[in-house]
Coordinates of C-alpha atoms in Angstrom, one line a residue:
G1 CA 30.7 45.4 -11.8
Q2 CA 29.2 44.6 -8.5
N3 CA 31.2 42.4 -6.2
I4 CA 29.8 39.5 -4.1
R5 CA 30.2 41.4 -0.8
E6 CA 27.8 44.1 -2.0
T7 CA 25.2 41.5 -3.0
F8 CA 25.5 39.3 0.1
D9 CA 26.7 41.6 2.8
Y10 CA 25.2 39.6 5.7
C11 CA 25.6 36.3 7.4
L12 CA 23.5 33.5 5.8
Q13 CA 21.8 30.5 7.3
W14 CA 21.1 27.4 5.3
R15 CA 17.6 26.3 6.3
R16 CA 15.0 23.8 5.1
P17 CA 11.6 25.0 3.7
E18 CA 9.7 24.1 6.9
D19 CA 11.9 26.7 8.7
F20 CA 10.7 29.6 6.5
V21 CA 7.8 28.6 4.2
L22 CA 5.4 27.7 6.9
L23 CA 6.2 30.9 8.8
S24 CA 5.6 33.3 5.9
N25 CA 1.9 33.7 6.5
E26 CA -1.0 32.2 8.4
I27 CA -2.5 30.4 5.4
N28 CA 0.8 28.6 4.6
S29 CA 1.1 27.4 8.2
K30 CA -2.0 25.3 7.8
T31 CA -0.9 23.5 4.6
P32 CA 2.0 21.2 4.0
I33 CA 5.0 22.0 1.9
N34 CA 4.6 20.7 -1.7
I35 CA 6.7 20.7 -4.8
F36 CA 3.6 22.0 -6.7
N37 CA 0.2 23.0 -5.3
N38 CA -2.5 21.0 -7.0
N39 CA 0.1 19.9 -9.6
D40 CA -0.2 23.4 -11.2
P41 CA 2.9 25.6 -11.4
E42 CA 2.1 29.2 -12.5
P43 CA 4.2 32.1 -13.7
N44 CA 3.1 34.0 -10.6
D45 CA 4.8 31.4 -8.4
V46 CA 8.2 33.0 -9.3
H47 CA 9.2 35.8 -6.9
Q48 CA 12.6 37.4 -6.9
E49 CA 14.2 38.1 -3.6
N50 CA 17.8 39.5 -3.1
L51 CA 19.5 37.6 -5.9
K52 CA 19.2 39.4 -9.2
D53 CA 19.0 36.4 -11.6
N54 CA 16.4 38.1 -13.9
F55 CA 16.9 36.0 -17.0
L56 CA 16.6 32.7 -15.2
L57 CA 13.4 33.9 -13.4
S58 CA 12.0 35.0 -16.8
A59 CA 12.7 31.6 -18.2
L60 CA 11.1 29.9 -15.1
S61 CA 8.0 32.1 -15.5
G62 CA 7.8 31.4 -19.2
I63 CA 7.9 27.6 -18.8
A64 CA 5.4 27.8 -16.0
E65 CA 2.8 28.8 -18.6
K66 CA 2.7 25.1 -19.5
Y67 CA 2.5 22.7 -16.6
N68 CA 4.2 19.8 -18.4
L69 CA 7.3 21.9 -19.1
V70 CA 7.9 22.3 -15.4
S71 CA 6.6 18.9 -14.1
R72 CA 8.8 16.9 -16.4
L73 CA 11.9 18.4 -14.7
F74 CA 11.1 16.7 -11.5
K75 CA 11.6 12.9 -11.0
S76 CA 9.4 13.0 -7.9
K77 CA 6.2 14.9 -7.6
T78 CA 6.1 14.8 -3.8
T79 CA 8.3 16.3 -1.1
S80 CA 11.1 14.1 0.3
P81 CA 11.3 13.6 4.0
H82 CA 15.0 13.4 3.6
G83 CA 15.2 16.7 1.6
I84 CA 16.8 15.1 -1.5
Y85 CA 15.4 15.8 -5.0
Q86 CA 16.3 14.7 -8.5
I87 CA 15.9 17.4 -11.2
S88 CA 16.3 16.8 -14.9
L89 CA 18.0 19.5 -16.8
W90 CA 19.6 19.7 -20.2
L91 CA 23.4 20.0 -20.5
N92 CA 25.2 20.0 -23.9
G93 CA 22.0 18.8 -25.6
Q94 CA 21.6 15.8 -23.3
P95 CA 19.3 15.3 -20.3
K96 CA 21.1 15.1 -17.0
T97 CA 19.8 14.4 -13.5
I98 CA 21.0 16.8 -10.9
I99 CA 20.6 15.9 -7.2
V100 CA 20.0 18.7 -4.8
D101 CA 19.1 19.0 -1.2
D102 CA 16.5 21.3 0.3
L103 CA 18.8 23.6 2.3
F104 CA 18.5 27.2 1.0
P105 CA 20.5 30.3 1.9
C106 CA 18.4 32.6 4.1
I107 CA 18.7 35.8 5.9
P108 CA 18.9 34.9 9.6
K109 CA 15.4 34.4 10.9
G110 CA 14.1 35.6 7.5
N111 CA 13.3 34.4 4.0
P112 CA 15.7 32.9 1.4
I113 CA 17.8 35.3 -0.5
V114 CA 17.0 33.3 -3.6
S115 CA 13.8 33.3 -5.6
R116 CA 10.8 31.4 -4.3
S117 CA 7.1 31.0 -4.4
P118 CA 4.9 33.1 -2.1
S119 CA 3.1 30.0 -1.1
N120 CA 4.2 26.7 0.3
E121 CA 5.5 25.4 -3.1
I122 CA 9.2 24.7 -3.5
W123 CA 9.6 24.0 -7.2
V124 CA 11.2 27.5 -7.8
L125 CA 13.7 27.0 -5.0
L126 CA 14.7 23.5 -6.3
L127 CA 15.1 24.5 -9.9
E128 CA 17.1 27.6 -9.1
K129 CA 19.4 25.5 -6.8
A130 CA 19.9 22.8 -9.5
I131 CA 20.9 25.4 -12.0
A132 CA 23.2 27.1 -9.5
K133 CA 24.9 23.7 -8.9
I134 CA 25.5 23.4 -12.7
V135 CA 26.9 26.9 -13.1
G136 CA 29.0 26.8 -9.9
S137 CA 27.1 29.1 -7.5
Y138 CA 24.0 31.1 -6.8
F139 CA 26.0 34.3 -7.5
T140 CA 26.9 33.0 -11.1
L141 CA 23.2 32.8 -11.9
Q142 CA 23.2 36.5 -12.3
Q143 CA 25.5 36.0 -15.3
L144 CA 23.1 33.6 -17.2
S145 CA 21.5 34.7 -20.4
I146 CA 17.8 33.9 -21.2
E147 CA 19.0 31.6 -24.0
D148 CA 21.2 29.6 -21.6
S149 CA 18.4 29.4 -19.0
L150 CA 15.8 28.2 -21.5
L151 CA 18.2 25.7 -23.0
M152 CA 18.9 24.1 -19.6
L153 CA 15.2 24.0 -18.8
T154 CA 13.8 22.8 -22.1
G155 CA 16.6 21.2 -24.1
C156 CA 15.3 23.3 -27.1
P157 CA 17.6 25.6 -29.1
T158 CA 16.9 29.3 -28.4
F159 CA 17.6 32.4 -30.3
C160 CA 17.9 36.0 -29.3
Y161 CA 16.8 38.7 -31.7
P162 CA 18.6 42.0 -31.0
I163 CA 15.6 44.4 -31.2
A164 CA 17.7 47.3 -30.1
S165 CA 18.9 47.6 -33.7
L166 CA 15.3 48.3 -34.7
V167 CA 15.0 51.4 -32.6
R168 CA 15.7 54.5 -34.6
D169 CA 17.4 57.7 -33.3
D170 CA 14.1 59.5 -33.1
D171 CA 12.9 57.0 -30.5
K172 CA 10.3 55.5 -33.0
S173 CA 10.5 51.8 -33.1
E174 CA 10.5 49.9 -36.4
L175 CA 8.6 47.2 -34.5
L176 CA 5.7 49.5 -33.9
I177 CA 5.7 50.9 -37.5
K178 CA 5.6 47.6 -39.3

Protein backbone atom coordinates (compact mmCIF):
# COMPACT_ATOMS: atom_id res chain seq x y z
CA GLY A 1 0.00 0.00 0.00
CA GLN A 2 0.63 3.62 0.23
CA ASN A 3 3.14 4.82 2.81
CA ILE A 4 2.77 7.83 5.07
CA ARG A 5 5.41 9.86 3.22
CA GLU A 6 3.41 9.70 -0.03
CA THR A 7 0.28 10.92 1.78
CA PHE A 8 1.89 13.67 3.85
CA ASP A 9 4.90 14.72 1.80
CA TYR A 10 5.08 18.24 3.19
CA CYS A 11 5.69 20.05 6.42
CA LEU A 12 2.56 20.51 8.51
CA GLN A 13 1.59 23.34 10.83
CA TRP A 14 -0.82 22.76 13.70
CA ARG A 15 -3.19 25.73 13.71
CA ARG A 16 -6.41 26.80 15.40
CA PRO A 17 -9.60 27.39 13.36
CA GLU A 18 -9.35 31.17 13.51
CA ASP A 19 -6.07 30.83 11.60
CA PHE A 20 -7.70 29.14 8.60
CA VAL A 21 -11.53 29.13 8.78
CA LEU A 22 -11.99 32.88 8.83
CA LEU A 23 -9.59 33.31 5.94
CA SER A 24 -11.23 30.78 3.63
CA ASN A 25 -13.70 33.24 2.12
CA GLU A 26 -15.11 36.71 2.68
CA ILE A 27 -18.48 35.52 4.05
CA ASN A 28 -16.75 33.49 6.78
CA SER A 29 -14.58 36.42 7.80
CA LYS A 30 -17.70 38.27 8.98
CA THR A 31 -19.11 35.43 11.10
CA PRO A 32 -17.69 33.84 14.25
CA ILE A 33 -16.47 30.26 14.40
CA ASN A 34 -19.16 27.88 15.67
CA ILE A 35 -19.40 24.20 16.43
CA PHE A 36 -22.66 24.23 14.42
CA ASN A 37 -24.24 27.04 12.44
CA ASN A 38 -27.81 27.56 13.61
CA ASN A 39 -27.59 24.24 15.48
CA ASP A 40 -28.01 22.45 12.18
CA PRO A 41 -25.28 20.10 10.91
CA GLU A 42 -25.86 18.88 7.36
CA PRO A 43 -24.32 16.17 5.18
CA ASN A 44 -22.95 18.90 2.90
CA ASP A 45 -20.84 20.18 5.81
CA VAL A 46 -18.43 17.25 5.34
CA HIS A 47 -15.68 18.03 2.81
CA GLN A 48 -12.71 15.79 2.26
CA GLU A 49 -9.28 17.36 1.95
CA ASN A 50 -5.99 15.40 1.57
CA LEU A 51 -6.69 12.59 4.05
CA LYS A 52 -8.56 9.73 2.35
CA ASP A 53 -10.76 8.55 5.24
CA ASN A 54 -13.76 7.89 3.00
CA PHE A 55 -15.67 5.52 5.28
CA LEU A 56 -15.50 7.85 8.26
CA LEU A 57 -16.66 10.76 6.12
CA SER A 58 -19.55 8.69 4.78
CA ALA A 59 -20.56 7.89 8.36
CA LEU A 60 -20.33 11.58 9.36
CA SER A 61 -22.47 12.59 6.39
CA GLY A 62 -24.98 9.88 7.22
CA ILE A 63 -25.47 10.88 10.83
CA ALA A 64 -25.64 14.55 9.83
CA GLU A 65 -29.02 13.75 8.22
CA LYS A 66 -30.42 13.81 11.76
CA TYR A 67 -29.32 16.76 13.89
CA ASN A 68 -29.69 14.96 17.21
CA LEU A 69 -27.27 12.19 16.17
CA VAL A 70 -24.50 14.76 15.78
CA SER A 71 -25.40 17.22 18.55
CA ARG A 72 -25.51 14.53 21.25
CA LEU A 73 -21.83 13.82 20.59
CA PHE A 74 -20.84 17.27 21.87
CA LYS A 75 -20.90 18.08 25.59
CA SER A 76 -20.73 21.79 24.76
CA LYS A 77 -22.68 23.48 21.99
CA THR A 78 -20.51 26.62 21.86
CA THR A 79 -16.88 27.21 20.98
CA SER A 80 -14.32 27.18 23.74
CA PRO A 81 -12.04 30.20 24.17
CA HIS A 82 -9.38 27.76 25.42
CA GLY A 83 -9.81 25.39 22.47
CA ILE A 84 -10.75 22.33 24.56
CA TYR A 85 -13.76 20.16 23.66
CA GLN A 86 -15.43 17.07 25.08
CA ILE A 87 -16.73 14.60 22.51
CA SER A 88 -18.87 11.56 23.42
CA LEU A 89 -18.12 8.50 21.33
CA TRP A 90 -18.86 4.81 21.81
CA LEU A 91 -16.05 2.37 22.60
CA ASN A 92 -16.66 -1.31 23.27
CA GLY A 93 -20.37 -0.64 23.60
CA GLN A 94 -19.94 2.05 26.25
CA PRO A 95 -20.11 5.84 25.93
CA LYS A 96 -16.73 7.47 26.52
CA THR A 97 -15.79 11.14 26.68
CA ILE A 98 -12.81 12.07 24.54
CA ILE A 99 -11.08 15.41 25.18
CA VAL A 100 -9.54 17.13 22.16
CA ASP A 101 -8.02 20.52 21.47
CA ASP A 102 -8.64 22.65 18.41
CA LEU A 103 -5.20 22.43 16.83
CA PHE A 104 -5.44 20.84 13.39
CA PRO A 105 -2.74 19.75 10.91
CA CYS A 106 -2.60 22.28 8.07
CA ILE A 107 -0.59 22.83 4.96
CA PRO A 108 1.61 25.88 5.72
CA LYS A 109 -0.46 29.01 5.09
CA GLY A 110 -3.28 26.79 3.81
CA ASN A 111 -6.20 24.65 4.81
CA PRO A 112 -6.23 21.60 7.07
CA ILE A 113 -5.25 18.32 5.44
CA VAL A 114 -8.13 16.70 7.29
CA SER A 115 -11.82 16.97 6.47
CA ARG A 116 -13.77 20.06 7.36
CA SER A 117 -16.81 22.17 6.68
CA PRO A 118 -16.62 24.78 3.92
CA SER A 119 -18.10 27.32 6.33
CA ASN A 120 -17.09 28.48 9.80
CA GLU A 121 -18.33 25.29 11.52
CA ILE A 122 -15.82 23.03 13.27
CA TRP A 123 -17.92 19.97 14.19
CA VAL A 124 -16.41 17.87 11.39
CA LEU A 125 -12.84 18.77 12.42
CA LEU A 126 -13.53 17.97 16.08
CA LEU A 127 -15.21 14.61 15.47
CA GLU A 128 -12.49 13.51 13.07
CA LYS A 129 -9.81 14.48 15.61
CA ALA A 130 -11.56 12.63 18.45
CA ILE A 131 -11.79 9.45 16.39
CA ALA A 132 -8.14 9.85 15.27
CA LYS A 133 -7.22 10.03 18.95
CA ILE A 134 -9.05 6.76 19.61
CA VAL A 135 -7.50 4.86 16.69
CA GLY A 136 -4.00 6.27 17.22
CA SER A 137 -3.49 8.80 14.42
CA TYR A 138 -5.09 10.66 11.54
CA PHE A 139 -3.33 8.31 9.14
CA THR A 140 -5.02 5.28 10.75
CA LEU A 141 -8.44 6.79 9.96
CA GLN A 142 -7.89 5.63 6.38
CA GLN A 143 -8.08 2.02 7.64
CA LEU A 144 -11.47 2.38 9.37
CA SER A 145 -14.47 0.54 8.00
CA ILE A 146 -17.91 2.10 7.72
CA GLU A 147 -19.12 -0.31 10.42
CA ASP A 148 -16.45 0.77 12.90
CA SER A 149 -17.09 4.44 12.15
CA LEU A 150 -20.85 4.18 12.65
CA LEU A 151 -20.42 2.12 15.82
CA MET A 152 -18.18 4.80 17.38
CA LEU A 153 -20.54 7.60 16.34
CA THR A 154 -23.88 6.00 17.26
CA GLY A 155 -23.22 3.13 19.64
CA CYS A 156 -25.54 1.02 17.47
CA PRO A 157 -24.52 -2.32 15.98
CA THR A 158 -23.91 -2.12 12.25
CA PHE A 159 -23.88 -4.75 9.54
CA CYS A 160 -22.27 -4.82 6.14
CA TYR A 161 -23.99 -6.70 3.35
CA PRO A 162 -21.56 -7.84 0.64
CA ILE A 163 -23.47 -6.78 -2.45
CA ALA A 164 -20.57 -7.71 -4.73
CA SER A 165 -21.78 -11.33 -4.51
CA LEU A 166 -25.08 -10.25 -6.09
CA VAL A 167 -23.42 -9.02 -9.28
CA ARG A 168 -23.36 -11.68 -11.98
CA ASP A 169 -20.61 -12.25 -14.54
CA ASP A 170 -22.71 -10.65 -17.26
CA ASP A 171 -22.63 -7.34 -15.30
CA LYS A 172 -26.36 -7.56 -14.52
CA SER A 173 -27.04 -7.00 -10.88
CA GLU A 174 -29.40 -9.21 -8.91
CA LEU A 175 -30.31 -6.07 -6.99
CA LEU A 176 -31.77 -4.47 -10.11
CA ILE A 177 -33.60 -7.58 -11.29
CA LYS A 178 -35.44 -8.32 -8.05
